[in-house]
Coordinates of N, CA and C in Angstrom, one line a residue:
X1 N -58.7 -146.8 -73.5 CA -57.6 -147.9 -73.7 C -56.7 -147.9 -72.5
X2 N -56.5 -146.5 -71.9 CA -55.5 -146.7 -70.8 C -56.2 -147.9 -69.3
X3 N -56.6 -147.4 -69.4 CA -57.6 -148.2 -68.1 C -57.9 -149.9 -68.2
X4 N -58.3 -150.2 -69.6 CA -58.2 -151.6 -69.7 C -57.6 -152.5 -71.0
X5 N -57.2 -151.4 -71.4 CA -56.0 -152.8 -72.6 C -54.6 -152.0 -72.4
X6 N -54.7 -151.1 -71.2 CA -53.3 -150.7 -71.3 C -52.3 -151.8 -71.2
X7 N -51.0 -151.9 -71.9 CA -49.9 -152.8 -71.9 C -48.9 -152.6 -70.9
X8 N -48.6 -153.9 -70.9 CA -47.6 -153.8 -69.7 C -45.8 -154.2 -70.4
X9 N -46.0 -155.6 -70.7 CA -45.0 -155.8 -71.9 C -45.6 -156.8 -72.8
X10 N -45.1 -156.9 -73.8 CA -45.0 -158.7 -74.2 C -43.7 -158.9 -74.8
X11 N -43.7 -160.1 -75.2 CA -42.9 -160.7 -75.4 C -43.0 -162.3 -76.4
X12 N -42.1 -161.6 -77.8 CA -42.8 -162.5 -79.1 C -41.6 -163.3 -79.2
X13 N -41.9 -164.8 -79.6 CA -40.6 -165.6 -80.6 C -40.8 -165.8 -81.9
X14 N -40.3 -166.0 -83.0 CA -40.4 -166.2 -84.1 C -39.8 -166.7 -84.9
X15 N -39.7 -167.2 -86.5 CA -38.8 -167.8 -87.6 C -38.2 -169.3 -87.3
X16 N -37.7 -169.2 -87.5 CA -36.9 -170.8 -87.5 C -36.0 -171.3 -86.3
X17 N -36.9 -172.3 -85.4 CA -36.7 -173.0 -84.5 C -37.1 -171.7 -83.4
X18 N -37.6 -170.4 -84.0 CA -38.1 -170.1 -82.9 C -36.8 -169.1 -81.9
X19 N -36.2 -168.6 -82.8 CA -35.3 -168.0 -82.4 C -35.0 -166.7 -82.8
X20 N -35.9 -165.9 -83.4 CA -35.8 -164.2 -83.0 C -36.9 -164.1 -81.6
X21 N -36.4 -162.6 -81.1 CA -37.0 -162.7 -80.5 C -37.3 -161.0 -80.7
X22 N -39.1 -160.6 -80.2 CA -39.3 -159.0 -80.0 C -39.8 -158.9 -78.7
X23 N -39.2 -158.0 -78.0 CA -39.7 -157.7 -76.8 C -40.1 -156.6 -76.8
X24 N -41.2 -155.7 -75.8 CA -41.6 -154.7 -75.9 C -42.0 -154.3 -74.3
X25 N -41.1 -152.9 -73.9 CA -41.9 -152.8 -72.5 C -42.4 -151.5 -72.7
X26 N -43.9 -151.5 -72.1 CA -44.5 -150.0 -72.1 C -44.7 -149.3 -70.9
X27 N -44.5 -148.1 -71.2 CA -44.5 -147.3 -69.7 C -45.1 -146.2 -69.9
X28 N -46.9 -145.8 -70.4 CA -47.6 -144.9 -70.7 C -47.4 -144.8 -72.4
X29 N -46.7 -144.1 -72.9 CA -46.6 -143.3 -74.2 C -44.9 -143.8 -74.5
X30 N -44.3 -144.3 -73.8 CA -42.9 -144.5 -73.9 C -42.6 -146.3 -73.9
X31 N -42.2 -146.3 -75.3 CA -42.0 -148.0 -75.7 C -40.6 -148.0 -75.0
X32 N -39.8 -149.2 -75.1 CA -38.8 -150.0 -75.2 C -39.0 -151.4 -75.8
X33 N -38.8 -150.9 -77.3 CA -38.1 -152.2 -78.1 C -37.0 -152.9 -78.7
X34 N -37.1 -153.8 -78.4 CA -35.7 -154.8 -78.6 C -35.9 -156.3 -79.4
X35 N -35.6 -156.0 -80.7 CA -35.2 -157.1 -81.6 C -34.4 -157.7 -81.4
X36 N -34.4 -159.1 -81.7 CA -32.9 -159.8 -81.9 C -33.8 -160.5 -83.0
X37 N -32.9 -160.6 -84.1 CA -33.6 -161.6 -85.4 C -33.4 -162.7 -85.2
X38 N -32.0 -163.3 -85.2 CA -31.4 -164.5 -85.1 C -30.8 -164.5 -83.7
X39 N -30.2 -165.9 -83.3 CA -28.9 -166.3 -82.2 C -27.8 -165.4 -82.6
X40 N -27.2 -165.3 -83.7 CA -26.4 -164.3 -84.0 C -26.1 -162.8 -84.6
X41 N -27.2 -162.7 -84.2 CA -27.7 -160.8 -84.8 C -27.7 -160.2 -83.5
X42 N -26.7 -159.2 -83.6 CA -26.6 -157.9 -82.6 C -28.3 -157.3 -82.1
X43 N -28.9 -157.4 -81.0 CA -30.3 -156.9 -80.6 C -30.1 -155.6 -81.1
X44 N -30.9 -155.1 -81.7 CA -31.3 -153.8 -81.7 C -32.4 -152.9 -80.9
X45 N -32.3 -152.1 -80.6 CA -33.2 -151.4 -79.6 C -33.4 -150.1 -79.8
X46 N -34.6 -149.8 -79.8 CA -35.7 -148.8 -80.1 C -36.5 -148.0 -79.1
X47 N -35.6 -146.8 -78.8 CA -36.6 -145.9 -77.5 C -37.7 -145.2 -78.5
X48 N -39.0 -145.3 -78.0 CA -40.0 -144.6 -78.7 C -40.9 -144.1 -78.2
X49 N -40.9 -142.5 -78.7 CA -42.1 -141.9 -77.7 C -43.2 -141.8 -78.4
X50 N -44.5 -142.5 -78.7 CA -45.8 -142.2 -78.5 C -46.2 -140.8 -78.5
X51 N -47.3 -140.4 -79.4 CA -47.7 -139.2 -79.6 C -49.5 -139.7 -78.4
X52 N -49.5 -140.9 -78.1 CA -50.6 -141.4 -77.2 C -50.8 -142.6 -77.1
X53 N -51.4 -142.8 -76.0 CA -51.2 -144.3 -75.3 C -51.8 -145.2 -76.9
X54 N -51.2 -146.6 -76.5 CA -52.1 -147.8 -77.2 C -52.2 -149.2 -76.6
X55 N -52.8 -149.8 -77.4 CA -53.3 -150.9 -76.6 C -52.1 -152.2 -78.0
X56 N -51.8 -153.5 -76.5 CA -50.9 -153.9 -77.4 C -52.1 -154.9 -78.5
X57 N -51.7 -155.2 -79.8 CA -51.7 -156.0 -81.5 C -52.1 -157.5 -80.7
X58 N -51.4 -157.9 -79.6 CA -51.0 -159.4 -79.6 C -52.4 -160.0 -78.4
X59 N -53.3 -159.3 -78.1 CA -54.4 -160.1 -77.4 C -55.5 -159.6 -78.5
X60 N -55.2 -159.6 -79.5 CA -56.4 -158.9 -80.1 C -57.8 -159.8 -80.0
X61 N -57.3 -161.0 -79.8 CA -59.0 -161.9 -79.6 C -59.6 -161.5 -78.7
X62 N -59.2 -161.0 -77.8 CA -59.4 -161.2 -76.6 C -60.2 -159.7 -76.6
X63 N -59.6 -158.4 -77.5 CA -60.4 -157.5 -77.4 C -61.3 -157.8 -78.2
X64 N -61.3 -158.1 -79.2 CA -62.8 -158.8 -80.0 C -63.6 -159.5 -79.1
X65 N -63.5 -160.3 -78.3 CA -64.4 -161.1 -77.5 C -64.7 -160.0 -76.5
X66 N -64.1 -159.2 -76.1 CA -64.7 -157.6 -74.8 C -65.3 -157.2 -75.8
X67 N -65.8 -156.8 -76.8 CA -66.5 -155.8 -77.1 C -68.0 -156.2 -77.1
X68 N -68.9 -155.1 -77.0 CA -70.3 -155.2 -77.3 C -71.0 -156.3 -78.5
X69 N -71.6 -157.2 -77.8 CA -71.9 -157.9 -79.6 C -73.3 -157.6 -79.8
X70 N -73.0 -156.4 -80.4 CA -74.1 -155.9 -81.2 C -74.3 -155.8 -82.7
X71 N -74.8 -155.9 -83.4 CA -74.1 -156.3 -85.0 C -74.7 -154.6 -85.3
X72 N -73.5 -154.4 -86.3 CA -73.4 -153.0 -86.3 C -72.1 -151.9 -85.9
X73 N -71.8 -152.5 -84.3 CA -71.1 -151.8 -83.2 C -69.8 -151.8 -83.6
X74 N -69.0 -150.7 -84.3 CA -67.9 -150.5 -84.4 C -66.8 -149.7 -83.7
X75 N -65.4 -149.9 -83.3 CA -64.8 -148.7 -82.9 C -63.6 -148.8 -83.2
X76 N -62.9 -147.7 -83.3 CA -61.6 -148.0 -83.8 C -60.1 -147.2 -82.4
X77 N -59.5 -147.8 -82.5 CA -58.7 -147.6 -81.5 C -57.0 -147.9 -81.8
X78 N -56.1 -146.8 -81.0 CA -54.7 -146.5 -81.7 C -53.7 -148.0 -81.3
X79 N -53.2 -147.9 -82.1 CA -52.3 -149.1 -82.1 C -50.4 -148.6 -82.5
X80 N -49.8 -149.3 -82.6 CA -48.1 -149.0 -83.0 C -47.6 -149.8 -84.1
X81 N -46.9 -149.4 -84.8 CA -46.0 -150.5 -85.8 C -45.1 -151.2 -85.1
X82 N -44.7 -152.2 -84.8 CA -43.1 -152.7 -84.0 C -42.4 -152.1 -85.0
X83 N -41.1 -152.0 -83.8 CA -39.9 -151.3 -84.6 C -40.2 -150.1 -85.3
X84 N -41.3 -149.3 -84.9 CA -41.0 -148.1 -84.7 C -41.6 -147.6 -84.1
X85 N -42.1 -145.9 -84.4 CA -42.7 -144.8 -83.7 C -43.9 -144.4 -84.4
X86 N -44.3 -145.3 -85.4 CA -46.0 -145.1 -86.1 C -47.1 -145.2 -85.3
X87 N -47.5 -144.4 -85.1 CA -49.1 -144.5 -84.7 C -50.1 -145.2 -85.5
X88 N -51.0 -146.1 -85.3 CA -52.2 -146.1 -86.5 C -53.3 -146.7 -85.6
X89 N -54.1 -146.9 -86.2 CA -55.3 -147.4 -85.8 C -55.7 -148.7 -86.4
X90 N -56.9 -149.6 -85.3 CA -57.2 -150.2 -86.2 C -58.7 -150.7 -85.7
X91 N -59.5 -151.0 -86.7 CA -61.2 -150.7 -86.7 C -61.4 -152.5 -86.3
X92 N -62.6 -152.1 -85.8 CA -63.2 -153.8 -85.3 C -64.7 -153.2 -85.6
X93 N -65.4 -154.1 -85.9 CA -66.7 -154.3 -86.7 C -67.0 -155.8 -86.1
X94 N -68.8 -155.3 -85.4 CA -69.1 -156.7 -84.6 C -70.1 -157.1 -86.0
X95 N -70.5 -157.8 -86.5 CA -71.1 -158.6 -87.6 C -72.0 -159.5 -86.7
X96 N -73.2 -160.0 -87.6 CA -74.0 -160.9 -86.8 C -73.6 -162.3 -86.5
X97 N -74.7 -162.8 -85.9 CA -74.0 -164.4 -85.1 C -74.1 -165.4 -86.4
X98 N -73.3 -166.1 -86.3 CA -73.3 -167.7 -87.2 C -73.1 -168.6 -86.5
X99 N -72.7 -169.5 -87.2 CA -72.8 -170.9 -86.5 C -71.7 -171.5 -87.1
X100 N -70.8 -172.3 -85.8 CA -69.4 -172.7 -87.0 C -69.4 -174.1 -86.0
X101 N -68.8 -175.1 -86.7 CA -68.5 -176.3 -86.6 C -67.2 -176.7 -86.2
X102 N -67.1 -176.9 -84.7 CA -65.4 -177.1 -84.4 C -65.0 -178.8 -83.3
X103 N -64.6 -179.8 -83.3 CA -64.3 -180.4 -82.4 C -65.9 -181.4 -82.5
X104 N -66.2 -181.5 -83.3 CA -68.0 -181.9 -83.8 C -68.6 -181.5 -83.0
X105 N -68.3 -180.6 -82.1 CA -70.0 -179.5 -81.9 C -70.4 -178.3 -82.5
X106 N -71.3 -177.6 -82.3 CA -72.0 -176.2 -83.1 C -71.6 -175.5 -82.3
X107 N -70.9 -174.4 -82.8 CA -71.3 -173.1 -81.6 C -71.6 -171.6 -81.8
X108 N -72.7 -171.2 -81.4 CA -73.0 -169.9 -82.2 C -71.6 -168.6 -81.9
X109 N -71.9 -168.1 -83.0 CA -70.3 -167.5 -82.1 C -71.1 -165.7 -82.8
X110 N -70.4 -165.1 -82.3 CA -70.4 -163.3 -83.2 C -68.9 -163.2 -84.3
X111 N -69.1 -162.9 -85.2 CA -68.0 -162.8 -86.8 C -67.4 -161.0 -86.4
X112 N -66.4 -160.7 -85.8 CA -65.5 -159.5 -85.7 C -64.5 -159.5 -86.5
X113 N -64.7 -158.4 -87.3 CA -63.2 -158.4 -88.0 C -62.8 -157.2 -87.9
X114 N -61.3 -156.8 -88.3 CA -60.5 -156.1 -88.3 C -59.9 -155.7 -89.7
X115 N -60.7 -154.9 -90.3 CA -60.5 -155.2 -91.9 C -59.2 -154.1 -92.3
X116 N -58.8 -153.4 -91.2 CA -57.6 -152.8 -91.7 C -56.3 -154.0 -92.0
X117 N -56.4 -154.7 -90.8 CA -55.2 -156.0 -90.8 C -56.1 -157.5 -91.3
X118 N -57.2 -157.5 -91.9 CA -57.7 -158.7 -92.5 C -57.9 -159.6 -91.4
X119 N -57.9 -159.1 -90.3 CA -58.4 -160.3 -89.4 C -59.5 -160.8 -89.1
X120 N -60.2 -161.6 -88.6 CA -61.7 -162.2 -88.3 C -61.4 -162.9 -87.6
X121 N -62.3 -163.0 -86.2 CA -62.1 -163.4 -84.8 C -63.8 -164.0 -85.4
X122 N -64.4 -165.6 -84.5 CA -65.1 -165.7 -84.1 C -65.5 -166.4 -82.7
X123 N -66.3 -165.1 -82.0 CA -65.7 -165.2 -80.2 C -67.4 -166.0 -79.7
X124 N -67.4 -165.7 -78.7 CA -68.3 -166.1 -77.8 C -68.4 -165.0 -76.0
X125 N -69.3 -165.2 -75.4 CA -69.3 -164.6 -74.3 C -69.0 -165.3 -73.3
X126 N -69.6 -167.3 -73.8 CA -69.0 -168.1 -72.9 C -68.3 -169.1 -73.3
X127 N -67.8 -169.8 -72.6 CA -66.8 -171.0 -72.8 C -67.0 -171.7 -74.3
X128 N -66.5 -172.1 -74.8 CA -65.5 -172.0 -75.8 C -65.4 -170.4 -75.7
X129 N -64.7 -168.8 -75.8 CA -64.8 -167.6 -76.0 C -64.3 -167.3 -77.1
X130 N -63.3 -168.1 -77.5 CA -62.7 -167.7 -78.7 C -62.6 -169.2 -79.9
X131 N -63.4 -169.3 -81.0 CA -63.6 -170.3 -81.7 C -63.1 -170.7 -82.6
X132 N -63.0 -169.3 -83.7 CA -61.7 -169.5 -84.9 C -61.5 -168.1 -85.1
X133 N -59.9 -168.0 -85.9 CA -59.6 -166.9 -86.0 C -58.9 -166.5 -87.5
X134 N -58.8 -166.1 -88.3 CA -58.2 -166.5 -89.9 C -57.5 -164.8 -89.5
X135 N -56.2 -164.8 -90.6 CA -55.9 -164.1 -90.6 C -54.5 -164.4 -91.7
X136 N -53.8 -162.9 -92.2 CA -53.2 -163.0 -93.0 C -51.9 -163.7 -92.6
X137 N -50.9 -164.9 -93.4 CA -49.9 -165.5 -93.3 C -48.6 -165.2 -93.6
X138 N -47.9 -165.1 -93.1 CA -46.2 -164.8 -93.7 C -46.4 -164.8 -95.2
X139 N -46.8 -166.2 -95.1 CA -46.6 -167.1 -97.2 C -47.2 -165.7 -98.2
X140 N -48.3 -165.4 -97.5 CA -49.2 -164.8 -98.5 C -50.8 -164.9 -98.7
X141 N -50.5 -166.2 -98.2 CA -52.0 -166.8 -97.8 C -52.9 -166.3 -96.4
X142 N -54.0 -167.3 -96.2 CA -54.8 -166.8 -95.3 C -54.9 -168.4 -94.3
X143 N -53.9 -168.1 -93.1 CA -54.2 -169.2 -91.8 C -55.3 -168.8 -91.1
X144 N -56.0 -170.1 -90.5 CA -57.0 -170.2 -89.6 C -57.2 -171.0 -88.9
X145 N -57.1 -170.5 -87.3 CA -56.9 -171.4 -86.1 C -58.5 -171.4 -85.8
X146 N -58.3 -172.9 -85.4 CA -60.0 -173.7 -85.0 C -59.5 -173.6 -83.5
X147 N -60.4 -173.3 -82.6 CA -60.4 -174.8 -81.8 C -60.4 -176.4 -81.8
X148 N -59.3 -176.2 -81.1 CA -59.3 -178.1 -81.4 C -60.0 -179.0 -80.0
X149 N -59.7 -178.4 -78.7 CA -60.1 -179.4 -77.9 C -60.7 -177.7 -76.9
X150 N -61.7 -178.7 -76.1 CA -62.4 -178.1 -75.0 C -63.2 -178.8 -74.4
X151 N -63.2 -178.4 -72.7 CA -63.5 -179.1 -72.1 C -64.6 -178.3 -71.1
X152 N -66.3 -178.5 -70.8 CA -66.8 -177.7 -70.2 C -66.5 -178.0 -68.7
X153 N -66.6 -176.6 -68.1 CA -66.1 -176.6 -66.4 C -67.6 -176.8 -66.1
X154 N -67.7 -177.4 -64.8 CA -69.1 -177.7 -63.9 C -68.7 -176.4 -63.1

């Protein structure tokens, strides 16, 4: 993880009009987090030391689409709670190829999920890479982003 999904920072917006904000800087095993919920809520900030490195939650397609697609091929790898000092893990499972319908084309994709956090990535190796992705909603329910537009490069 250190070597290629090590994190550098990110930086999230969220709720209504898009005004909390979570920031996160990593530096090895040593977080810096900083909530602000609202425009008017005091930031709060979180030194946290890591019992070992992790890789950041918020490109997770993007590690689904790096992995081996081999159906079968599983691994699991440490991750953090925001807002705090929890260690956990979380498993990816490559599943075999299907075929999904997006923008009226076909595109074979490989089905990864992440069944600790109910996620499901379906990626590719080439262009379109990432096709749809469902996952659990604030509401309760289950959102799923399609691709909507794409354009092949010559």
């Amino acid at each position: 993880v250190a070597s290629t999904m090590a994190p550098i920072a990110t930086h999230q917006v969220f709720g209504p009009g898009l005004s909390g904000v979570m920031h996160v800087d990593f530096n090895g095993t040593a977080l810096t987090q900083i909530l602000i919920s609202s425009p008017t809520a005091p930031a709060k900030v979180l030194q946290t030391e890591l019992n070992q490195e992790v890789y950041e939650r918020s490109f997770w397609a993007t590690l689904a689409m790096s992995l081996p697609f081999e159906e079968g091929f599983t691994i699991e790898l440490p991750t953090y709670a925001l807002g705090s000092d929890a260690v956990g893990s979380e498993r990816y499972e490559v599943h075999g190829v299907e075929t999904i319908e997006a923008m009226g084309n076909t595109f074979e994709v490989r089905r990864i999920t992440a069944p600790n956090s109910s996620w499901t990535f379906w990626v590719r190796k080439d262009p379109p890479y990432i096709v749809q992705i469902s996952h659990p909603s604030a509401s309760g329910g289950i959102a799923t982003s399609i691709l909507e537009t794409f354009q092949q490069q010559e």
